[in-house]
Amino acid sequence: MDLKPTKPLSGFIELLPAQQRCFDYCANRMQSVLRDCGYSRLDLPAIERAEVLTDKDNWDEIETQIFLFQKGDTKMGLRYDGTVGLSRFVAGHMNGLNFPFYTYQFARNYRGERPQRGRYREFWQLDIDILGVQTLSLNYDAEIVSTLMRMYESISDIVGGIRVKIGNRRFWNAMFAYLNLNADQARDAFVLIDKRDKISDFFEGLVETIGESAAKEIDAVFANGYRSFVGKTNELDAAIAEMDRFMDLLNAMGVKNAEIDVSIMRGHSYYTGIVFEFFSIDYPDLPAVGGGGRYEDLVSKFSKTKIVGVGASIGLSRLLVALMDENKIDLSRFESNVDVAVLVMGDANMPYAMQVLNKLRAEKIPSLAYLDTDKKFKNQIEYADKIGARFAAIIGETEVANKTVALKNMTTGEQQSVSVSEAIKIIKG
Amino acid sequence: MDLKPTKPLSGFIELLPAQQRCFDYCANRMQSVLRDCGYSRLDLPAIERAEVLTDKDNWDEIETQIFLFQKGDTKMGLRYDGTVGLSRFVAGHMNGLNFPFYTYQFARNYRGERPQRGRYREFWQLDIDILGVQTLSLNYDAEIVSTLMRMYESISDIVGGIRVKIGNRRFWNAMFAYLNLNADQARDAFVLIDKRDKISDFFEGLVETIGESAAKEIDAVFANGYRSFVGKTNELDAAIAEMDRFMDLLNAMGVKNAEIDVSIMRGHSYYTGIVFEFFSIDYPDLPAVGGGGRYEDLVSKFSKTKIVGVGASIGLSRLLVALMDENKIDLSRFESNVDVAVLVMGDANMPYAMQVLNKLRAEKIPSLAYLDTDKKFKNQIEYADKIGARFAAIIGETEVANKTVALKNMTTGEQQSVSVSEAIKIIKG
């Protein structure tokens, strides 16, 4: 019989144990920040009705984005972000939740697209949201940015420093109105500005879409700064004032490394106000490592009550796997998950060895045992070495008779005969 | 426009925040035990090639068990347990792993079947395995049982006590050989014994399948105990001795509430030796809340190297949701995730309020702020009450001027004006 393939499907991530420990360390640190900041975790289904995931019926087009399939008569698909499921959940539990509702999700999301480098079909994402009924002040947008910066700071030993760039959808809406663009022109200009970093003929594209004089005005935003449009219209003034106010708030919250960059748009069409993206300071070639913004209209598909929100997401798989792939993370501290390997010289010594193992584990000293007791000492000590155990606790007849362990320091090679409680003291250092 | 449905698809679980905190508490406690016991976490893809998940091509039949679908030309499906993916992974990383390999997974698994009460199409499961090359002593089977009991013990405040029943596939193979059953008869008898608790005509079924005299012998196993077959054949003696030895090992490991029950079979065909199932002591009506056993042949589909394993799984969703559905879990300690709600009386006081919030969070005191600063005090204090905050830290002009907070104990109603560091002392109690 032919052997089955051992590789996962393309676009799916599979980490080795040390990589996984690094990933879990980061995920746990970040979630610990979220708990300190009072966000409640939700764990929503990975599978939703297709009609919940998309408004469109053109599957061919959508399937590049969303992982859709059919079971029996039911069209369904895999969640591609946290916001759609959250909107559905909140609409269905309006009376059981308290608003503003601070919440987060840490879940796998899926994309239907053919995988490219750095893009995965399955990936872990942290989604952080605050939802309010009817209103939600700008302060919450700043709270979200502040919390994300705190989360990144908690894993700065792994990923280095992070900075945040702030944009404002309202600024561009005001700008497009000021330039008298029609809806089609505004949409095209929006797409061009969103992709500005990635295209070489940004200005030519603008000219073609909205004419030369409007294109020059938009170019002036980048050449002379958004503040050069103060005094043009009330809407522009309000949008600019909102950005200034936002920076003051971030400052009050102690957020460092924040700056305004009006080219930040965030592709999703649902954002309506302040938007933001996070970038690595130490690895400037990485694309945005997180982002989010204000949305006003998402829950309206599920409920007549107006819910407004501000949300952000961190693509943790994308960030960490990118850095691991380029050997940017020192995994040496994650190589071992074991402090002590208990080695048992002969099955007769098992009962005592198990007592020793139990005591170590009860002390929360990560410990396991090599239990093929008929294997030679050489094989057993090699195993202790390979798994990176700091100590080997060797149990033979002498140890059973004297109620001791032969404790070998795997780094220095030093070995001593000590009681179990002495051994625990030595191991805990 | 019609509103979209707010309920998840049937068979999918969605917990409210307090339920989720209880679930996460249990999941974290159990994983903490696994870390202390030196098991390395793996996080394998949720989606596998269909050929990895199943050996059969009859989709209609398999789809009741496995969640299969097609994307482009690729048949794929959602993982239904941790063992298949683990076998694939281990075969593909033979040289990067150390054996015996202590590992665990905590992941969502899927079933294609129409959901019934207590059965879900998506559920969290802990899969714990130890894998060895060529051999793995019986001690590891005991190690797994011991570790699972330790895991259940870590959440006994939530789920009560757990006991474990031990069976042995070798005993029945020896029994069927002793009774001269052919392969078909043995398989049918196996199925009947596996379902013995659920069927009323167990004995009649046996008679029909294997004849009256063989049926009486099998009935005698339950009537007179498996030890009444000591001395019949060498194979029976070896299987019985293995069970006795196993109980001695569990005893040496300090495992309480363990007993032999040879009717424990575990449905999966891949088990080859000792099998075990865990049951609630406090809720005896619950079906098994975990189980596992020895398997010898799983990895052979992926590799020519012989890998033997012993594994177990805990259906955490199934256990906790069953207890929550019947109100068997007191969720009061999980109702709140916030110690302090910072209430801000007017936007001018935001900068100072944010400093206070930062200090609380830096002290790991779970805290959030009500940031619609124009809302009345009454609304704000109601929010602090609703989210179950133990304290409200109220910030108005006076507090900003005096660098204090008005700290209100939400249980007693007592309010005092104190410095931030005094407030932290009071909150930490």
PDB file of N, CA and C in Angstrom, chain A residues 33-78:
ATOM      1  N   VAL A  33      -2.775  40.449  28.928  1.00  0.00           N
ATOM      2  CA  VAL A  33      -3.017  41.900  28.858  1.00  0.00           C
ATOM      3  C   VAL A  33      -4.511  42.164  28.676  1.00  0.00           C
ATOM      4  N   LEU A  34      -5.136  41.419  27.791  1.00  0.00           N
ATOM      5  CA  LEU A  34      -6.561  41.646  27.534  1.00  0.00           C
ATOM      6  C   LEU A  34      -7.406  41.378  28.778  1.00  0.00           C
ATOM      7  N   ARG A  35      -7.006  40.379  29.558  1.00  0.00           N
ATOM      8  CA  ARG A  35      -7.740  40.123  30.811  1.00  0.00           C
ATOM      9  C   ARG A  35      -7.549  41.281  31.785  1.00  0.00           C
ATOM     10  N   ASP A  36      -6.304  41.789  31.895  1.00  0.00           N
ATOM     11  CA  ASP A  36      -6.055  42.932  32.787  1.00  0.00           C
ATOM     12  C   ASP A  36      -6.830  44.161  32.331  1.00  0.00           C
ATOM     13  N   CYS A  37      -7.127  44.221  31.049  1.00  0.00           N
ATOM     14  CA  CYS A  37      -7.841  45.389  30.509  1.00  0.00           C
ATOM     15  C   CYS A  37      -9.356  45.152  30.454  1.00  0.00           C
ATOM     16  N   GLY A  38      -9.815  44.038  31.045  1.00  0.00           N
ATOM     17  CA  GLY A  38     -11.253  43.837  31.224  1.00  0.00           C
ATOM     18  C   GLY A  38     -12.027  43.426  29.984  1.00  0.00           C
ATOM     19  N   TYR A  39     -11.336  42.876  28.984  1.00  0.00           N
ATOM     20  CA  TYR A  39     -12.037  42.396  27.783  1.00  0.00           C
ATOM     21  C   TYR A  39     -12.486  40.948  28.016  1.00  0.00           C
ATOM     22  N   SER A  40     -13.738  40.654  27.685  1.00  0.00           N
ATOM     23  CA  SER A  40     -14.291  39.300  27.845  1.00  0.00           C
ATOM     24  C   SER A  40     -14.046  38.492  26.590  1.00  0.00           C
ATOM     25  N   ARG A  41     -13.574  37.255  26.780  1.00  0.00           N
ATOM     26  CA  ARG A  41     -13.341  36.433  25.600  1.00  0.00           C
ATOM     27  C   ARG A  41     -14.627  35.787  25.104  1.00  0.00           C
ATOM     28  N   LEU A  42     -14.799  35.781  23.792  1.00  0.00           N
ATOM     29  CA  LEU A  42     -15.851  35.004  23.137  1.00  0.00           C
ATOM     30  C   LEU A  42     -15.169  33.979  22.247  1.00  0.00           C
ATOM     31  N   ASP A  43     -15.796  32.822  22.116  1.00  0.00           N
ATOM     32  CA  ASP A  43     -15.251  31.759  21.273  1.00  0.00           C
ATOM     33  C   ASP A  43     -16.375  31.319  20.336  1.00  0.00           C
ATOM     34  N   LEU A  44     -16.496  32.005  19.233  1.00  0.00           N
ATOM     35  CA  LEU A  44     -17.632  31.794  18.321  1.00  0.00           C
ATOM     36  C   LEU A  44     -17.310  30.678  17.329  1.00  0.00           C
ATOM     37  N   PRO A  45     -18.349  30.064  16.747  1.00  0.00           N
ATOM     38  CA  PRO A  45     -18.104  28.941  15.838  1.00  0.00           C
ATOM     39  C   PRO A  45     -17.184  29.310  14.674  1.00  0.00           C
ATOM     40  N   ALA A  46     -16.431  28.345  14.196  1.00  0.00           N
ATOM     41  CA  ALA A  46     -15.590  28.568  13.018  1.00  0.00           C
ATOM     42  C   ALA A  46     -16.431  28.499  11.741  1.00  0.00           C
ATOM     43  N   ILE A  47     -17.597  27.877  11.833  1.00  0.00           N
ATOM     44  CA  ILE A  47     -18.442  27.699  10.651  1.00  0.00           C
ATOM     45  C   ILE A  47     -19.716  28.526  10.808  1.00  0.00           C
ATOM     46  N   GLU A  48     -20.010  29.297   9.779  1.00  0.00           N
ATOM     47  CA  GLU A  48     -21.212  30.137   9.781  1.00  0.00           C
ATOM     48  C   GLU A  48     -22.018  29.836   8.525  1.00  0.00           C
ATOM     49  N   ARG A  49     -23.301  30.180   8.559  1.00  0.00           N
ATOM     50  CA  ARG A  49     -24.105  30.141   7.336  1.00  0.00           C
ATOM     51  C   ARG A  49     -23.466  31.066   6.294  1.00  0.00           C
ATOM     52  N   ALA A  50     -23.509  30.640   5.020  1.00  0.00           N
ATOM     53  CA  ALA A  50     -22.937  31.481   3.962  1.00  0.00           C
ATOM     54  C   ALA A  50     -23.585  32.863   3.951  1.00  0.00           C
ATOM     55  N   GLU A  51     -24.880  32.916   4.207  1.00  0.00           N
ATOM     56  CA  GLU A  51     -25.574  34.209   4.162  1.00  0.00           C
ATOM     57  C   GLU A  51     -25.108  35.150   5.276  1.00  0.00           C
ATOM     58  N   VAL A  52     -24.551  34.585   6.357  1.00  0.00           N
ATOM     59  CA  VAL A  52     -24.001  35.426   7.420  1.00  0.00           C
ATOM     60  C   VAL A  52     -22.648  35.988   6.995  1.00  0.00           C
ATOM     61  N   LEU A  53     -21.887  35.176   6.276  1.00  0.00           N
ATOM     62  CA  LEU A  53     -20.527  35.579   5.891  1.00  0.00           C
ATOM     63  C   LEU A  53     -20.517  36.557   4.731  1.00  0.00           C
ATOM     64  N   THR A  54     -21.530  36.489   3.867  1.00  0.00           N
ATOM     65  CA  THR A  54     -21.491  37.297   2.656  1.00  0.00           C
ATOM     66  C   THR A  54     -22.878  37.763   2.261  1.00  0.00           C
ATOM     67  N   ASP A  55     -22.943  38.916   1.617  1.00  0.00           N
ATOM     68  CA  ASP A  55     -24.223  39.419   1.114  1.00  0.00           C
ATOM     69  C   ASP A  55     -24.443  38.996  -0.328  1.00  0.00           C
ATOM     70  N   LYS A  56     -23.388  38.476  -0.932  1.00  0.00           N
ATOM     71  CA  LYS A  56     -23.454  38.235  -2.367  1.00  0.00           C
ATOM     72  C   LYS A  56     -23.787  36.785  -2.661  1.00  0.00           C
ATOM     73  N   ASP A  57     -24.258  36.525  -3.869  1.00  0.00           N
ATOM     74  CA  ASP A  57     -24.580  35.160  -4.259  1.00  0.00           C
ATOM     75  C   ASP A  57     -23.586  34.599  -5.266  1.00  0.00           C
ATOM     76  N   ASN A  58     -22.649  35.432  -5.701  1.00  0.00           N
ATOM     77  CA  ASN A  58     -21.692  34.997  -6.701  1.00  0.00           C
ATOM     78  C   ASN A  58     -20.542  34.230  -6.046  1.00  0.00           C
ATOM     79  N   TRP A  59     -20.740  32.926  -5.901  1.00  0.00           N
ATOM     80  CA  TRP A  59     -19.772  32.122  -5.156  1.00  0.00           C
ATOM     81  C   TRP A  59     -18.380  32.141  -5.762  1.00  0.00           C
ATOM     82  N   ASP A  60     -18.291  32.064  -7.092  1.00  0.00           N
ATOM     83  CA  ASP A  60     -16.975  31.992  -7.726  1.00  0.00           C
ATOM     84  C   ASP A  60     -16.089  33.152  -7.294  1.00  0.00           C
ATOM     85  N   GLU A  61     -16.695  34.335  -7.282  1.00  0.00           N
ATOM     86  CA  GLU A  61     -15.933  35.523  -6.935  1.00  0.00           C
ATOM     87  C   GLU A  61     -15.562  35.531  -5.453  1.00  0.00           C
ATOM     88  N   ILE A  62     -16.551  35.174  -4.646  1.00  0.00           N
ATOM     89  CA  ILE A  62     -16.356  35.259  -3.201  1.00  0.00           C
ATOM     90  C   ILE A  62     -15.397  34.187  -2.705  1.00  0.00           C
ATOM     91  N   GLU A  63     -15.404  33.052  -3.373  1.00  0.00           N
ATOM     92  CA  GLU A  63     -14.609  31.938  -2.856  1.00  0.00           C
ATOM     93  C   GLU A  63     -13.118  32.234  -2.805  1.00  0.00           C
ATOM     94  N   THR A  64     -12.652  33.214  -3.557  1.00  0.00           N
ATOM     95  CA  THR A  64     -11.239  33.561  -3.423  1.00  0.00           C
ATOM     96  C   THR A  64     -10.977  34.168  -2.046  1.00  0.00           C
ATOM     97  N   GLN A  65     -12.002  34.755  -1.431  1.00  0.00           N
ATOM     98  CA  GLN A  65     -11.841  35.367  -0.119  1.00  0.00           C
ATOM     99  C   GLN A  65     -12.310  34.432   0.993  1.00  0.00           C
ATOM    100  N   ILE A  66     -13.451  33.843   0.779  1.00  0.00           N
ATOM    101  CA  ILE A  66     -14.108  33.096   1.859  1.00  0.00           C
ATOM    102  C   ILE A  66     -14.101  31.618   1.527  1.00  0.00           C
ATOM    103  N   PHE A  67     -13.858  30.810   2.550  1.00  0.00           N
ATOM    104  CA  PHE A  67     -13.799  29.363   2.415  1.00  0.00           C
ATOM    105  C   PHE A  67     -15.232  28.833   2.512  1.00  0.00           C
ATOM    106  N   LEU A  68     -15.916  28.723   1.362  1.00  0.00           N
ATOM    107  CA  LEU A  68     -17.324  28.315   1.354  1.00  0.00           C
ATOM    108  C   LEU A  68     -17.468  26.867   0.923  1.00  0.00           C
ATOM    109  N   PHE A  69     -18.480  26.196   1.431  1.00  0.00           N
ATOM    110  CA  PHE A  69     -18.801  24.841   0.968  1.00  0.00           C
ATOM    111  C   PHE A  69     -20.244  24.538   1.320  1.00  0.00           C
ATOM    112  N   GLN A  70     -20.706  23.401   0.840  1.00  0.00           N
ATOM    113  CA  GLN A  70     -22.103  23.048   1.033  1.00  0.00           C
ATOM    114  C   GLN A  70     -22.197  21.690   1.712  1.00  0.00           C
ATOM    115  N   LYS A  71     -23.084  21.560   2.707  1.00  0.00           N
ATOM    116  CA  LYS A  71     -23.352  20.270   3.348  1.00  0.00           C
ATOM    117  C   LYS A  71     -24.853  20.055   3.245  1.00  0.00           C
ATOM    118  N   GLY A  72     -25.262  19.009   2.523  1.00  0.00           N
ATOM    119  CA  GLY A  72     -26.697  18.831   2.279  1.00  0.00           C
ATOM    120  C   GLY A  72     -27.216  20.052   1.533  1.00  0.00           C
ATOM    121  N   ASP A  73     -28.273  20.664   2.057  1.00  0.00           N
ATOM    122  CA  ASP A  73     -28.827  21.847   1.390  1.00  0.00           C
ATOM    123  C   ASP A  73     -28.231  23.136   1.926  1.00  0.00           C
ATOM    124  N   THR A  74     -27.372  23.022   2.932  1.00  0.00           N
ATOM    125  CA  THR A  74     -26.937  24.225   3.633  1.00  0.00           C
ATOM    126  C   THR A  74     -25.610  24.733   3.088  1.00  0.00           C
ATOM    127  N   LYS A  75     -25.638  25.975   2.586  1.00  0.00           N
ATOM    128  CA  LYS A  75     -24.389  26.632   2.205  1.00  0.00           C
ATOM    129  C   LYS A  75     -23.765  27.223   3.458  1.00  0.00           C
ATOM    130  N   MET A  76     -22.510  26.910   3.663  1.00  0.00           N
ATOM    131  CA  MET A  76     -21.844  27.438   4.845  1.00  0.00           C
ATOM    132  C   MET A  76     -20.401  27.773   4.511  1.00  0.00           C
ATOM    133  N   GLY A  77     -19.704  28.340   5.461  1.00  0.00           N
ATOM    134  CA  GLY A  77     -18.313  28.697   5.212  1.00  0.00           C
ATOM    135  C   GLY A  77     -17.574  28.908   6.510  1.00  0.00           C
ATOM    136  N   LEU A  78     -16.248  29.041   6.393  1.00  0.00           N
ATOM    137  CA  LEU A  78     -15.395  29.216   7.560  1.00  0.00           C
ATOM    138  C   LEU A  78     -15.173  30.704   7.814  1.00  0.00           C
TER     139      LEU A  78
END
